């Protein structure tokens, strides 16, 4: 039985190889516009609200340790992304990990991928809902002196942004462009304003809790989670290994520098022993208190709102489309409303029961992302490498690298369960 499955898998990959080998000889280099656009997709997907969790979870580990962790995590996630690129190119185009897992491991692979996708989307949306609602409540309390119950704020935040998802992807696109422009602008202003308050002694602090280094790893991993966009990149740029490899490396290294800059201006301002928080609004308040600057308070609050909102919209439209496709929902107002309820009600309930669950939800996302971006792609790559078919692209390091990446993915899951 095993030999039959092996032969079927080899026939599938060889059929792609025959058509792909001829196609690869005629591949043209992508236009400069497409190359830049694809690179920005990687950078934009990575640069989101997850960066708020970096100083929130790594303050007690120290700036130097957390910076080294960021560099190591970039190398790790970049290798994992190249493995996902390898298995996509073996099949001649951009395909979801659910499709690739099904083709390689049958229905078991498909269901494991589908469950992980659902967990990832809901966990991220829950994190952004709790963060956004907490920020709105704190802002209204501080600026208007009105105390509004958290459940009302959670419902208001979801409704305010969810209406764009309900209307259409085009509405989400326009809203995201508007918010993204201001998010980047405010971020640059915030960094510029924080630089004068940086204290060198905070940056050279070795960390108050060694265990904090390991416990922060799952959140750092989630912050580099762009792997779901790789099939889109393959279809957009074309199955050109040379350029796709550059897109992944350049696109992912840009957020690394942004994260290092963010760690510098936040951990350089805040006391190393008092940085770790579970609540986004509380963390921002600590930043405001440490500087006693009204401008920094304004910039940090606005940046937080834009960061959470853009991430919310991106994840929400992805979950909405995934549910609509899986449940075969039609593109009618009534059917879209049903899909919207399935999209937003579970995160709303999570926010109501865990109003300080921003870090908790990101931890659950790390588990799902480990399965989708690490465990399944490495397992598929190993299985495909056992066939005698040729590959347009193969990650350096052989099966040793596959094994190390797989073990690191398991390690992230184990750390999260230990937490």
Tab-separated table of C-alpha atoms in Angstrom:
chain	number	residue	atom	x	y	z
A	1	UNK	CA	0.000	0.000	0.000
A	2	UNK	CA	2.862	2.342	0.886
A	3	UNK	CA	4.511	1.637	-2.477
A	4	UNK	CA	1.280	2.485	-4.296
A	5	UNK	CA	1.034	5.850	-2.507
A	6	UNK	CA	4.713	6.532	-3.208
A	7	UNK	CA	4.282	5.805	-6.908
A	8	UNK	CA	1.197	8.034	-7.118
A	9	UNK	CA	3.092	10.892	-5.475
A	10	UNK	CA	5.999	10.424	-7.869
A	11	UNK	CA	3.636	10.458	-10.872
A	12	UNK	CA	2.085	13.703	-9.657
A	13	UNK	CA	5.425	15.450	-9.117
A	14	UNK	CA	6.897	14.128	-12.371
A	15	UNK	CA	3.895	15.387	-14.338
A	16	UNK	CA	4.524	18.840	-12.927
A	17	UNK	CA	8.247	18.532	-13.592
A	18	UNK	CA	7.755	17.684	-17.285
A	19	UNK	CA	5.559	20.700	-17.936
A	20	UNK	CA	7.561	22.854	-15.560
A	21	UNK	CA	10.997	22.012	-17.001
A	22	UNK	CA	9.920	23.279	-20.405
A	23	UNK	CA	8.269	26.311	-18.834
A	24	UNK	CA	11.308	27.133	-16.657
A	25	UNK	CA	13.484	27.420	-19.756
A	26	UNK	CA	11.233	30.182	-21.065
A	27	UNK	CA	10.696	32.073	-17.808
A	28	UNK	CA	11.266	35.789	-18.197
A	29	UNK	CA	12.495	37.962	-15.396
A	30	UNK	CA	9.642	39.798	-13.666
A	31	UNK	CA	9.273	43.516	-14.176
A	32	UNK	CA	10.892	45.837	-11.659
A	33	UNK	CA	7.424	46.938	-10.561
A	34	UNK	CA	6.342	43.380	-9.789
A	35	UNK	CA	9.566	42.615	-7.960
A	36	UNK	CA	9.171	45.689	-5.756
A	37	UNK	CA	5.477	45.005	-5.264
A	38	UNK	CA	6.109	41.395	-4.222
A	39	UNK	CA	8.833	42.507	-1.813
A	40	UNK	CA	6.456	45.034	-0.257
A	41	UNK	CA	3.830	42.305	0.160
A	42	UNK	CA	6.261	40.362	2.355
A	43	UNK	CA	7.274	43.462	4.310
A	44	UNK	CA	3.710	44.731	4.665
A	45	UNK	CA	2.376	41.364	5.787
A	46	UNK	CA	5.036	41.163	8.487
A	47	UNK	CA	4.906	44.779	9.695
A	48	UNK	CA	1.751	44.825	11.819
A	49	UNK	CA	0.353	44.872	15.324
A	50	UNK	CA	2.491	41.882	16.285
A	51	UNK	CA	5.449	44.241	16.704
A	52	UNK	CA	3.694	45.735	19.744
A	53	UNK	CA	4.206	42.412	21.509
A	54	UNK	CA	7.994	42.430	21.006
A	55	UNK	CA	8.938	44.837	23.824
A	56	UNK	CA	5.918	43.714	25.845
A	57	UNK	CA	7.300	40.174	26.121
A	58	UNK	CA	11.075	40.672	25.903
A	59	UNK	CA	11.740	43.540	28.322
A	60	UNK	CA	12.940	41.231	31.071
A	61	UNK	CA	15.179	39.378	28.619
A	62	UNK	CA	17.154	42.554	27.910
A	63	UNK	CA	17.770	44.536	24.724
A	64	UNK	CA	20.901	42.654	23.614
A	65	UNK	CA	19.370	39.217	24.142
A	66	UNK	CA	16.114	40.155	22.421
A	67	UNK	CA	18.009	41.678	19.478
A	68	UNK	CA	20.015	38.490	19.017
A	69	UNK	CA	16.759	36.562	19.206
A	70	UNK	CA	15.258	38.743	16.475
A	71	UNK	CA	18.182	38.075	14.131
A	72	UNK	CA	18.074	34.330	14.847
A	73	UNK	CA	14.299	34.281	14.315
A	74	UNK	CA	14.665	36.066	10.981
A	75	UNK	CA	17.184	33.436	9.799
A	76	UNK	CA	14.906	30.639	11.000
A	77	UNK	CA	11.702	31.988	9.428
A	78	UNK	CA	13.528	32.913	6.222
A	79	UNK	CA	14.769	29.327	5.822
A	80	UNK	CA	11.247	28.066	6.550
A	81	UNK	CA	9.839	30.406	3.888
A	82	UNK	CA	12.352	29.144	1.332
A	83	UNK	CA	11.250	25.585	2.116
A	84	UNK	CA	7.645	26.612	1.404
A	85	UNK	CA	8.890	28.200	-1.833
A	86	UNK	CA	10.629	24.943	-2.774
A	87	UNK	CA	7.504	22.805	-2.456
A	88	UNK	CA	5.411	25.373	-4.362
A	89	UNK	CA	7.872	25.394	-7.239
A	90	UNK	CA	7.920	21.584	-7.281
A	91	UNK	CA	4.205	21.766	-8.118
A	92	UNK	CA	4.752	24.472	-10.729
A	93	UNK	CA	2.878	27.387	-9.116
A	94	UNK	CA	1.518	28.974	-5.984
A	95	UNK	CA	-0.666	26.631	-3.901
A	96	UNK	CA	-1.944	26.803	-0.334
A	97	UNK	CA	-0.318	24.544	2.225
A	98	UNK	CA	-3.691	22.846	2.606
A	99	UNK	CA	-3.606	21.802	-1.067
A	100	UNK	CA	0.040	20.713	-0.899
A	101	UNK	CA	-0.542	18.724	2.296
A	102	UNK	CA	-3.530	16.985	0.731
A	103	UNK	CA	-1.585	16.093	-2.407
A	104	UNK	CA	1.257	14.719	-0.312
A	105	UNK	CA	-0.434	13.138	2.733
A	106	UNK	CA	-4.065	12.803	1.645
A	107	UNK	CA	-7.078	13.840	3.715
A	108	UNK	CA	-5.136	13.741	6.996
A	109	UNK	CA	-2.782	16.435	5.726
A	110	UNK	CA	-5.667	18.508	4.415
A	111	UNK	CA	-7.614	18.426	7.698
A	112	UNK	CA	-4.547	19.204	9.796
A	113	UNK	CA	-3.797	22.206	7.597
A	114	UNK	CA	-7.424	23.373	7.572
A	115	UNK	CA	-7.726	23.192	11.370
A	116	UNK	CA	-4.464	25.077	11.777
A	117	UNK	CA	-5.570	27.773	9.328
A	118	UNK	CA	-8.800	28.260	11.271
A	119	UNK	CA	-6.956	28.424	14.597
A	120	UNK	CA	-4.417	30.898	13.225
A	121	UNK	CA	-7.041	33.265	11.806
A	122	UNK	CA	-9.262	33.189	14.900
A	123	UNK	CA	-6.320	33.546	17.309
A	124	UNK	CA	-4.944	36.582	15.474
A	125	UNK	CA	-8.364	38.186	15.142
A	126	UNK	CA	-9.007	37.604	18.853
A	127	UNK	CA	-5.686	39.239	19.742
A	128	UNK	CA	-6.374	42.300	17.614
A	129	UNK	CA	-9.931	42.599	18.938
A	130	UNK	CA	-8.793	42.609	22.573
A	131	UNK	CA	-5.962	45.027	21.774
A	132	UNK	CA	-8.146	47.398	19.761
A	133	UNK	CA	-11.016	47.380	22.245
A	134	UNK	CA	-8.678	47.967	25.203
A	135	UNK	CA	-7.027	50.856	23.397
A	136	UNK	CA	-10.385	52.448	22.510
A	137	UNK	CA	-11.661	52.141	26.063
A	138	UNK	CA	-8.497	53.604	27.585
A	139	UNK	CA	-8.427	56.448	25.068
A	140	UNK	CA	-12.035	57.439	25.686
A	141	UNK	CA	-11.550	57.173	29.454
A	142	UNK	CA	-8.436	59.379	29.380
A	143	UNK	CA	-9.405	61.990	26.803
A	144	UNK	CA	-13.138	62.343	27.420
A	145	UNK	CA	-13.484	61.179	31.013
A	146	UNK	CA	-16.227	58.743	30.039
A	147	UNK	CA	-16.066	55.179	31.350
A	148	UNK	CA	-17.599	52.842	28.781
A	149	UNK	CA	-17.881	49.101	29.546
A	150	UNK	CA	-15.313	46.931	27.772
A	151	UNK	CA	-17.960	44.736	26.027
A	152	UNK	CA	-19.371	47.851	24.341
A	153	UNK	CA	-15.890	48.832	23.153
A	154	UNK	CA	-15.186	45.332	21.821
A	155	UNK	CA	-18.451	45.300	19.884
A	156	UNK	CA	-17.835	48.842	18.592
A	157	UNK	CA	-14.298	48.036	17.406
A	158	UNK	CA	-15.415	44.932	15.515
A	159	UNK	CA	-18.413	46.725	13.979
A	160	UNK	CA	-16.384	49.782	12.972
A	161	UNK	CA	-13.873	47.735	10.969
A	162	UNK	CA	-16.001	44.676	10.220
A	163	UNK	CA	-18.358	46.696	8.034
A	164	UNK	CA	-15.548	47.105	5.459
A	165	UNK	CA	-15.031	43.328	5.399
A	166	UNK	CA	-18.763	42.745	4.993
A	167	UNK	CA	-19.036	45.180	2.072
A	168	UNK	CA	-16.203	43.881	-0.134
A	169	UNK	CA	-12.484	43.279	-0.486
A	170	UNK	CA	-12.284	46.556	-2.412
A	171	UNK	CA	-13.565	48.474	0.607
A	172	UNK	CA	-10.974	46.715	2.785
A	173	UNK	CA	-8.270	47.642	0.273
A	174	UNK	CA	-9.134	51.352	0.382
A	175	UNK	CA	-9.431	51.396	4.172
A	176	UNK	CA	-6.134	49.546	4.539
A	177	UNK	CA	-4.289	51.931	2.220
A	178	UNK	CA	-5.519	54.914	4.212
A	179	UNK	CA	-4.574	53.388	7.560
A	180	UNK	CA	-1.244	52.006	6.296
A	181	UNK	CA	-0.093	55.414	5.046
A	182	UNK	CA	-0.768	57.042	8.396
A	183	UNK	CA	0.650	54.060	10.316
A	184	UNK	CA	4.042	54.348	8.630
A	185	UNK	CA	4.076	58.147	8.948
A	186	UNK	CA	3.157	58.080	12.642
A	187	UNK	CA	5.688	55.314	13.315
A	188	UNK	CA	8.522	57.422	11.910
A	189	UNK	CA	7.378	60.402	13.991
A	190	UNK	CA	7.148	58.223	17.104
A	191	UNK	CA	10.655	56.787	16.648
A	192	UNK	CA	12.093	60.264	16.048
A	193	UNK	CA	10.388	61.570	19.206
A	194	UNK	CA	11.577	58.667	21.394
A	195	UNK	CA	15.269	58.800	20.417
A	196	UNK	CA	16.161	61.683	22.820
A	197	UNK	CA	14.762	59.678	25.773
A	198	UNK	CA	16.875	56.550	25.185
A	199	UNK	CA	19.094	55.620	28.135
A	200	UNK	CA	22.248	53.655	27.329
A	201	UNK	CA	22.179	51.802	30.647
A	202	UNK	CA	18.792	50.328	29.738
A	203	UNK	CA	20.125	49.000	26.427
A	204	UNK	CA	23.159	47.292	27.957
A	205	UNK	CA	21.083	45.693	30.725
A	206	UNK	CA	21.516	41.911	30.463
A	207	UNK	CA	17.980	41.102	31.572
A	208	UNK	CA	16.373	40.433	34.916
A	209	UNK	CA	14.930	36.993	34.104
A	210	UNK	CA	16.868	34.508	31.897
A	211	UNK	CA	13.700	32.459	31.347
A	212	UNK	CA	12.070	35.481	29.685
A	213	UNK	CA	14.322	34.918	26.657
A	214	UNK	CA	12.812	31.510	25.937
A	215	UNK	CA	9.249	32.454	26.806
A	216	UNK	CA	9.314	35.310	24.286
A	217	UNK	CA	10.296	33.061	21.363
A	218	UNK	CA	6.734	32.140	20.206
A	219	UNK	CA	5.725	35.816	20.019
A	220	UNK	CA	8.877	36.721	18.110
A	221	UNK	CA	8.145	33.880	15.709
A	222	UNK	CA	4.586	35.099	15.101
A	223	UNK	CA	5.912	38.581	14.286
A	224	UNK	CA	7.702	37.137	11.228
A	225	UNK	CA	4.665	35.232	9.976
A	226	UNK	CA	4.458	36.133	6.274
A	227	UNK	CA	4.552	32.548	4.971
A	228	UNK	CA	0.904	32.438	3.959
A	229	UNK	CA	1.593	34.997	1.221
A	230	UNK	CA	4.194	32.850	-0.568
A	231	UNK	CA	1.696	31.183	-2.969
A	232	UNK	CA	0.513	34.675	-3.950
A	233	UNK	CA	4.107	35.729	-4.591
A	234	UNK	CA	4.757	32.709	-6.821
A	235	UNK	CA	1.673	33.440	-8.911
A	236	UNK	CA	2.427	37.173	-9.064
A	237	UNK	CA	6.151	37.058	-9.876
A	238	UNK	CA	6.076	33.755	-11.767
A	239	UNK	CA	7.885	30.497	-10.896
A	240	UNK	CA	11.319	32.130	-11.046
A	241	UNK	CA	13.441	30.766	-8.143
A	242	UNK	CA	16.135	33.429	-8.401
A	243	UNK	CA	13.787	36.394	-8.062
A	244	UNK	CA	11.421	34.755	-5.586
A	245	UNK	CA	14.343	33.977	-3.314
A	246	UNK	CA	15.377	37.641	-3.432
A	247	UNK	CA	11.809	38.742	-2.738
A	248	UNK	CA	11.620	36.585	0.399
A	249	UNK	CA	15.034	37.573	1.764
A	250	UNK	CA	14.801	41.309	1.034
A	251	UNK	CA	11.131	41.543	1.981
A	252	UNK	CA	11.661	39.831	5.335
A	253	UNK	CA	14.884	41.607	6.288
A	254	UNK	CA	13.176	45.014	6.074
A	255	UNK	CA	10.831	44.219	9.024
A	256	UNK	CA	13.871	42.901	10.920
A	257	UNK	CA	15.444	46.364	10.824
A	258	UNK	CA	12.116	47.951	11.768
A	259	UNK	CA	11.793	45.566	14.732
A	260	UNK	CA	15.362	46.259	15.874
A	261	UNK	CA	14.649	49.988	15.686
A	262	UNK	CA	11.400	49.525	17.632
A	263	UNK	CA	13.161	47.464	20.299
A	264	UNK	CA	15.843	50.147	20.600
A	265	UNK	CA	13.473	53.070	21.163
A	266	UNK	CA	11.119	51.188	23.497
A	267	UNK	CA	13.519	49.128	25.620
A	268	UNK	CA	15.893	52.095	25.678
A	269	UNK	CA	13.179	54.228	27.289
A	270	UNK	CA	11.485	51.772	29.656
A	271	UNK	CA	12.916	50.224	32.802
A	272	UNK	CA	14.149	46.683	31.969
A	273	UNK	CA	12.384	45.300	35.045
A	274	UNK	CA	8.996	46.808	34.280
A	275	UNK	CA	8.372	46.307	30.584
A	276	UNK	CA	6.458	43.066	30.390
A	277	UNK	CA	2.692	43.581	30.080
A	278	UNK	CA	-0.300	41.613	28.817
A	279	UNK	CA	-2.325	44.719	28.001
A	280	UNK	CA	-1.504	46.926	24.993
A	281	UNK	CA	-2.966	50.089	26.530
A	282	UNK	CA	-0.983	49.589	29.744
A	283	UNK	CA	2.252	49.150	27.789
A	284	UNK	CA	1.643	52.363	25.840
A	285	UNK	CA	0.813	54.147	29.085
A	286	UNK	CA	4.164	53.058	30.551
A	287	UNK	CA	5.840	54.504	27.449
A	288	UNK	CA	3.992	57.796	27.915
A	289	UNK	CA	4.793	57.951	31.636
A	290	UNK	CA	8.505	57.317	31.026
A	291	UNK	CA	8.817	60.240	28.606
A	292	UNK	CA	6.262	62.675	30.066
A	293	UNK	CA	5.841	64.023	26.539
A	294	UNK	CA	2.422	64.916	25.190
A	295	UNK	CA	3.681	64.509	21.596
A	296	UNK	CA	4.952	60.980	22.265
A	297	UNK	CA	1.708	60.120	24.003
A	298	UNK	CA	-0.227	61.303	20.971
A	299	UNK	CA	1.983	59.509	18.446
A	300	UNK	CA	2.089	56.222	20.404
A	301	UNK	CA	-1.683	56.099	20.845
A	302	UNK	CA	-2.428	56.832	17.193
A	303	UNK	CA	0.227	54.384	15.975
A	304	UNK	CA	-1.183	51.640	18.182
A	305	UNK	CA	-4.668	52.163	16.816
A	306	UNK	CA	-3.501	52.123	13.185
A	307	UNK	CA	-1.248	49.082	13.748
A	308	UNK	CA	-4.034	47.043	15.337
A	309	UNK	CA	-6.602	48.197	12.756
A	310	UNK	CA	-4.550	47.336	9.654
A	311	UNK	CA	-3.685	43.929	11.083
A	312	UNK	CA	-7.333	43.345	11.986
A	313	UNK	CA	-8.507	44.156	8.450
A	314	UNK	CA	-5.893	41.930	6.793
A	315	UNK	CA	-6.659	38.914	8.973
A	316	UNK	CA	-10.422	39.486	8.930
A	317	UNK	CA	-10.716	39.518	5.135
A	318	UNK	CA	-8.542	36.398	4.964
A	319	UNK	CA	-10.742	34.550	7.471
A	320	UNK	CA	-13.909	35.840	5.793
A	321	UNK	CA	-12.846	34.542	2.363
A	322	UNK	CA	-11.607	31.265	3.840
A	323	UNK	CA	-14.957	30.613	5.549
A	324	UNK	CA	-16.939	31.656	2.471
A	325	UNK	CA	-14.947	29.254	0.297
A	326	UNK	CA	-15.013	26.383	2.792
A	327	UNK	CA	-18.749	26.700	3.515
A	328	UNK	CA	-19.632	27.552	-0.104
A	329	UNK	CA	-21.297	30.840	0.828
A	330	UNK	CA	-22.585	32.968	-2.049
A	331	UNK	CA	-21.622	36.607	-2.612
A	332	UNK	CA	-25.066	37.951	-1.699
A	333	UNK	CA	-25.850	40.439	1.125
A	334	UNK	CA	-27.584	37.761	3.198
A	335	UNK	CA	-24.857	35.149	2.692
A	336	UNK	CA	-22.100	37.701	3.336
A	337	UNK	CA	-23.833	38.688	6.584
A	338	UNK	CA	-23.867	35.032	7.687
A	339	UNK	CA	-20.167	34.724	6.873
A	340	UNK	CA	-19.492	37.952	8.772
A	341	UNK	CA	-21.175	36.534	11.869
A	342	UNK	CA	-19.033	33.389	11.669
A	343	UNK	CA	-15.963	35.605	11.251
A	344	UNK	CA	-16.490	38.076	14.072
A	345	UNK	CA	-18.601	36.431	16.787
A	346	UNK	CA	-15.909	33.996	18.080
A	347	UNK	CA	-13.246	36.746	18.481
A	348	UNK	CA	-15.848	38.934	20.175
A	349	UNK	CA	-16.597	36.236	22.736
A	350	UNK	CA	-12.868	35.713	23.324
A	351	UNK	CA	-12.454	39.436	23.987
A	352	UNK	CA	-15.367	39.432	26.426
A	353	UNK	CA	-13.987	36.524	28.437
A	354	UNK	CA	-10.293	37.502	28.135
A	355	UNK	CA	-10.118	41.322	27.894
A	356	UNK	CA	-6.355	41.170	28.593
A	357	UNK	CA	-5.812	38.254	26.221
A	358	UNK	CA	-3.673	40.020	23.587
A	359	UNK	CA	-0.489	38.063	24.394
A	360	UNK	CA	-2.442	34.855	25.106
A	361	UNK	CA	-4.133	34.897	21.684
A	362	UNK	CA	-0.836	35.596	19.897
A	363	UNK	CA	0.563	32.541	21.686
A	364	UNK	CA	-2.205	30.355	20.244
A	365	UNK	CA	-1.425	31.861	16.834
A	366	UNK	CA	2.210	30.789	17.241
A	367	UNK	CA	1.106	27.149	17.632
A	368	UNK	CA	-0.999	27.227	14.468
A	369	UNK	CA	1.669	29.117	12.530
A	370	UNK	CA	4.271	26.542	13.564
A	371	UNK	CA	2.155	23.799	11.989
A	372	UNK	CA	1.385	25.771	8.824
A	373	UNK	CA	4.739	27.455	8.212
A	374	UNK	CA	7.170	24.926	9.703
A	375	UNK	CA	5.956	21.385	10.368
A	376	UNK	CA	3.797	20.764	7.295
A	377	UNK	CA	6.109	22.430	4.722
A	378	UNK	CA	9.192	20.567	6.006
A	379	UNK	CA	7.289	17.274	6.055
A	380	UNK	CA	6.009	17.856	2.501
A	381	UNK	CA	9.491	18.850	1.310
A	382	UNK	CA	11.035	15.723	2.841
A	383	UNK	CA	8.378	13.504	1.259
A	384	UNK	CA	8.828	15.087	-2.169
A	385	UNK	CA	12.601	14.784	-1.956
A	386	UNK	CA	12.238	11.024	-1.591
A	387	UNK	CA	10.934	10.841	-5.171
A	388	UNK	CA	13.318	10.823	-8.118
A	389	UNK	CA	11.729	13.880	-9.707
A	390	UNK	CA	13.822	16.969	-10.328
A	391	UNK	CA	13.213	20.244	-8.528
A	392	UNK	CA	13.371	23.783	-9.992
A	393	UNK	CA	14.683	24.972	-6.627
A	394	UNK	CA	16.042	23.255	-3.539
A	395	UNK	CA	16.951	24.835	-0.213
A	396	UNK	CA	20.622	24.464	0.692
A	397	UNK	CA	21.585	22.185	3.546
A	398	UNK	CA	19.781	19.048	2.459
A	399	UNK	CA	17.627	17.018	4.803
A	400	UNK	CA	19.728	18.115	7.792
A	401	UNK	CA	18.302	21.641	7.499
A	402	UNK	CA	14.798	20.196	7.115
A	403	UNK	CA	15.245	18.231	10.325
A	404	UNK	CA	16.598	21.214	12.270
A	405	UNK	CA	13.794	23.497	11.068
A	406	UNK	CA	11.208	20.839	11.955
A	407	UNK	CA	12.634	20.424	15.478
A	408	UNK	CA	12.644	24.197	16.005
A	409	UNK	CA	8.971	24.297	14.987
A	410	UNK	CA	8.198	21.614	17.559
A	411	UNK	CA	10.195	23.572	20.120
A	412	UNK	CA	8.059	26.680	19.614
A	413	UNK	CA	4.899	24.653	20.239
A	414	UNK	CA	6.398	23.053	23.362
A	415	UNK	CA	7.436	26.454	24.761
A	416	UNK	CA	3.939	27.807	24.249
A	417	UNK	CA	2.383	24.845	26.071
A	418	UNK	CA	4.867	25.270	28.916
A	419	UNK	CA	3.842	28.915	29.239
